[in-house]
Every structure is written in C-alpha cells, then in structure tokens.
Amino acid sequence: MPTHAWMTDDHRAFADTVKRFLSEEFQPNRDTWKEAGMIPKDFWRKAGDLGILGATVPEEHGGLGLSYGFDVVTFLEQGRIGDSGWGFSVHNIATHYIAAYGTEQQRARWLPKLASGEMVAAIAMTEPGTGSDLQAVKTTAIANGNEYCLNGSKTFITNGASADLIVTVAKTDPKSRSKGVSLMVVE
C-alpha cells in the first residue's frame, strides 16, 4: 500500500490487517460470491471481529472509536484489489447516518450490531425513473400514530440481499421539496 503523508504507524498496521483479511477471506471467494449475488454473513462477522466494520464507531457503542482515516484505509485496500463488490462503503455510510442522526436509544440498539457484523446495513435511495435525484423520489412515509407507512419502489440496493437494516429515503412532506425528504431506518 502506498504511504500517504497523513498515515501513522497505527494506520499502516490497520492497513496490514485489512490487506491480510481481504487476501485470506475475500479474494478466494470473490467469484463465488459475485455469482451468488451476496456476501455471506460469516464474512461480515469476521470483518467485525477485526474491528474493520466498527473502526470509527464510538467505543461506548462497540466500536474502536478511531478517526475516519481508518475507514479510508479500508477503502484504499479495497481499491488496491479492484473490489467494488463487498458493500463495506454502503454499510459504513448507513452506520455513520445512525451515529450522527440516530437517537441514543437507536445508537445503542444498532451500532454494536453493525460494528460486530451481526447486522449488515444497506441504503435504499435509487428509484425507477428518478435515479439518484433524492428530491424526485416518489416513495412516501406517512405518519400513522407513532409509526410510518412506507410505500414505494427502490432499485440498486447494495447489500440489499443480505441486509438486516436498511436506511430508506422517503418523502415525509412532499410539499417541502428537499426539507420533506427523510431517512427512515427499516429493520
């Protein structure tokens, strides 16, 4: 792995761990998993055991509490082997949404499972006919007491086949344009 000015000895040691993990656990299975259309849950748990999934998750929620640079190390190692099939980046984005915007109860409920690989996260944003224009989504989330009725269609959901938790983009107030678009977490 190339050395970058921002990398410390800890980043390089983490990079060695990720590189070894991808070499031993991902590469030998890559074609089989691509054909199956999903990564098995035990692979996610192994990544969690090594701290790869929870590198930046706060320690109080089961992670290592490290800087975002450690996630970048994982992205760089994926790039080094030309991988775009393991949905680490999407899992990571969903985890960061929950860490940043979830309630304390939600963080306590989901972050430890996301960091350990017990849960796999996906993001459902793209829709037929709207692409990634989030203001144009047609999926709605209508309040019904303390619940929402979610209705719509999504496509291209990375990790969708193995996800336990899906961050879904929906309109909660269609008249408010971008301010009416929300992220709904679906277990």
Coordinates of C-alpha atoms in Angstrom, one line a residue:
M1 CA 0.0 0.0 0.0
P2 CA 1.3 3.4 -0.8
T3 CA 2.3 5.5 2.2
H4 CA 0.3 8.8 2.5
A5 CA 1.5 11.8 4.5
W6 CA -1.5 11.6 6.8
M7 CA -0.9 7.9 7.7
T8 CA 0.5 7.0 11.1
D9 CA 2.0 3.7 12.2
D10 CA -1.4 2.8 13.5
H11 CA -3.0 3.4 10.0
R12 CA -0.3 1.2 8.4
A13 CA -0.8 -1.6 11.0
F14 CA -4.6 -1.4 10.3
A15 CA -3.9 -1.5 6.6
D16 CA -1.9 -4.7 7.1
T17 CA -4.8 -6.2 8.9
V18 CA -7.3 -5.2 6.2
K19 CA -5.0 -6.4 3.4
R20 CA -4.5 -9.8 5.1
F21 CA -8.2 -10.2 5.8
L22 CA -9.1 -9.4 2.2
S23 CA -6.4 -11.6 0.8
E24 CA -7.4 -14.6 3.0
E25 CA -11.1 -14.2 3.3
F26 CA -12.4 -12.2 0.3
Q27 CA -10.1 -13.0 -2.7
P28 CA -10.5 -16.8 -2.6
N29 CA -14.3 -16.4 -2.5
R30 CA -14.8 -13.4 -4.7
D31 CA -16.1 -15.1 -7.9
T32 CA -18.4 -17.5 -6.0
W33 CA -19.9 -14.6 -4.0
K34 CA -20.2 -12.5 -7.2
E35 CA -22.1 -15.3 -8.8
A36 CA -24.3 -15.8 -5.8
G37 CA -25.0 -12.0 -5.7
M38 CA -24.2 -11.6 -2.0
I39 CA -21.5 -11.8 0.7
P40 CA -22.2 -14.4 3.4
K41 CA -22.9 -13.2 7.0
D42 CA -19.9 -15.0 8.4
F43 CA -17.6 -12.8 6.3
W44 CA -19.2 -9.7 7.8
R45 CA -18.8 -11.1 11.3
K46 CA -15.1 -11.8 10.7
A47 CA -14.7 -8.2 9.5
G48 CA -16.4 -7.1 12.6
D49 CA -14.2 -9.2 14.8
L50 CA -11.2 -7.5 13.4
G51 CA -12.6 -4.0 14.0
I52 CA -12.9 -3.2 10.3
L53 CA -16.7 -2.5 10.4
G54 CA -16.6 -0.6 13.7
A55 CA -13.3 1.3 13.3
T56 CA -15.0 4.7 13.7
V57 CA -18.0 3.7 15.8
P58 CA -17.7 5.2 19.3
E59 CA -16.3 2.7 21.9
E60 CA -19.4 3.0 24.0
H61 CA -21.3 1.5 21.1
G62 CA -19.0 -1.4 20.4
G63 CA -16.5 0.2 18.0
L64 CA -12.9 1.2 18.2
G65 CA -13.6 5.0 18.3
L66 CA -10.9 5.8 15.7
S67 CA -10.8 8.6 13.2
Y68 CA -12.3 8.4 9.7
G69 CA -8.8 7.8 8.3
F70 CA -9.2 4.2 9.4
D71 CA -12.2 3.8 7.1
V72 CA -10.2 5.4 4.4
V73 CA -7.5 2.7 4.9
T74 CA -10.2 0.0 4.3
F75 CA -11.4 1.9 1.1
L76 CA -7.8 2.1 -0.1
E77 CA -7.2 -1.6 0.4
Q78 CA -10.4 -2.4 -1.4
G79 CA -9.3 -0.3 -4.3
R80 CA -5.9 -1.9 -4.3
I81 CA -7.5 -5.3 -5.2
G82 CA -10.1 -3.7 -7.5
D83 CA -13.0 -4.6 -5.3
S84 CA -16.4 -3.0 -5.7
G85 CA -18.5 -6.0 -4.7
W86 CA -18.2 -6.0 -0.9
G87 CA -20.6 -3.3 0.2
F88 CA -18.4 -2.0 3.1
S89 CA -18.8 1.6 1.9
V90 CA -22.6 1.4 2.0
H91 CA -22.7 -0.4 5.3
N92 CA -20.3 2.3 6.6
I93 CA -22.4 5.2 5.3
A94 CA -25.5 3.8 7.0
T95 CA -23.6 3.3 10.2
H96 CA -22.4 6.9 10.1
Y97 CA -26.0 8.1 9.5
I98 CA -27.1 6.3 12.6
A99 CA -24.2 7.5 14.6
A100 CA -24.8 11.1 13.6
Y101 CA -28.6 11.3 13.5
G102 CA -30.0 8.5 15.5
T103 CA -31.3 8.8 19.0
E104 CA -29.2 7.4 21.8
Q105 CA -31.6 4.5 22.0
Q106 CA -31.2 3.8 18.3
R107 CA -27.4 4.1 18.5
A108 CA -27.3 1.7 21.5
R109 CA -29.6 -0.8 19.7
W110 CA -28.0 -0.8 16.2
L111 CA -24.3 0.4 16.3
P112 CA -22.9 -2.5 18.3
K113 CA -24.5 -5.0 15.9
L114 CA -23.3 -3.0 12.8
A115 CA -19.8 -2.8 14.3
S116 CA -19.7 -6.5 15.0
G117 CA -21.1 -7.6 11.7
E118 CA -24.1 -9.2 13.4
M119 CA -26.2 -6.8 11.3
V120 CA -25.5 -5.7 7.7
A121 CA -26.7 -2.3 6.5
A122 CA -28.0 -1.1 3.2
I123 CA -29.3 2.1 1.8
A124 CA -32.4 2.3 -0.4
M125 CA -32.3 5.6 -2.3
T126 CA -32.4 5.0 -6.0
E127 CA -35.8 4.5 -7.6
P128 CA -37.0 3.5 -11.1
G129 CA -37.2 6.7 -13.2
T130 CA -35.6 9.0 -10.7
G131 CA -32.0 7.7 -10.4
S132 CA -30.2 9.3 -7.5
D133 CA -32.2 12.6 -7.6
L134 CA -33.4 12.4 -4.0
Q135 CA -35.8 15.3 -4.3
A136 CA -37.6 13.4 -7.1
V137 CA -38.2 10.2 -5.1
K138 CA -41.8 9.0 -5.0
T139 CA -41.5 6.7 -2.0
T140 CA -43.5 8.1 0.9
A141 CA -43.5 7.7 4.6
I142 CA -46.9 8.7 6.0
A143 CA -47.2 9.1 9.8
N144 CA -49.7 6.8 11.5
G145 CA -49.6 7.4 15.2
N146 CA -46.0 6.6 16.3
E147 CA -45.3 4.6 13.2
Y148 CA -44.9 5.3 9.5
C149 CA -46.4 3.6 6.5
L150 CA -43.6 3.3 3.9
N151 CA -44.7 2.9 0.3
G152 CA -42.7 2.9 -2.9
S153 CA -40.1 1.1 -5.0
K154 CA -36.3 1.1 -4.8
T155 CA -33.6 -0.3 -7.1
F156 CA -29.8 -0.9 -7.0
I157 CA -29.7 -1.6 -3.2
T158 CA -26.2 -2.5 -2.4
N159 CA -26.2 -5.2 0.4
G160 CA -30.0 -5.5 -0.1
A161 CA -29.9 -9.3 -0.4
S162 CA -28.1 -9.7 3.0
A163 CA -29.2 -6.5 4.8
D164 CA -30.7 -6.6 8.3
L165 CA -31.1 -2.8 8.5
I166 CA -32.0 -0.6 5.5
V167 CA -31.8 3.2 5.6
T168 CA -34.5 4.2 3.2
V169 CA -35.1 7.6 1.6
A170 CA -38.7 8.7 1.6
K171 CA -40.8 11.8 1.4
T172 CA -42.4 12.6 4.7
D173 CA -43.6 16.0 3.5
P174 CA -43.8 16.1 -0.4
K175 CA -44.7 19.9 -0.4
S176 CA -41.4 20.8 1.3
R177 CA -39.1 19.7 -1.5
S178 CA -35.7 18.8 -0.1
K179 CA -36.7 19.5 3.5
G180 CA -39.5 17.0 3.1
V181 CA -37.1 14.1 2.4
S182 CA -36.2 11.9 5.3
L183 CA -34.2 8.8 6.1
M184 CA -36.3 6.0 7.6
V185 CA -34.5 3.1 9.2
V186 CA -36.1 -0.3 8.5
E187 CA -35.1 -3.4 10.3

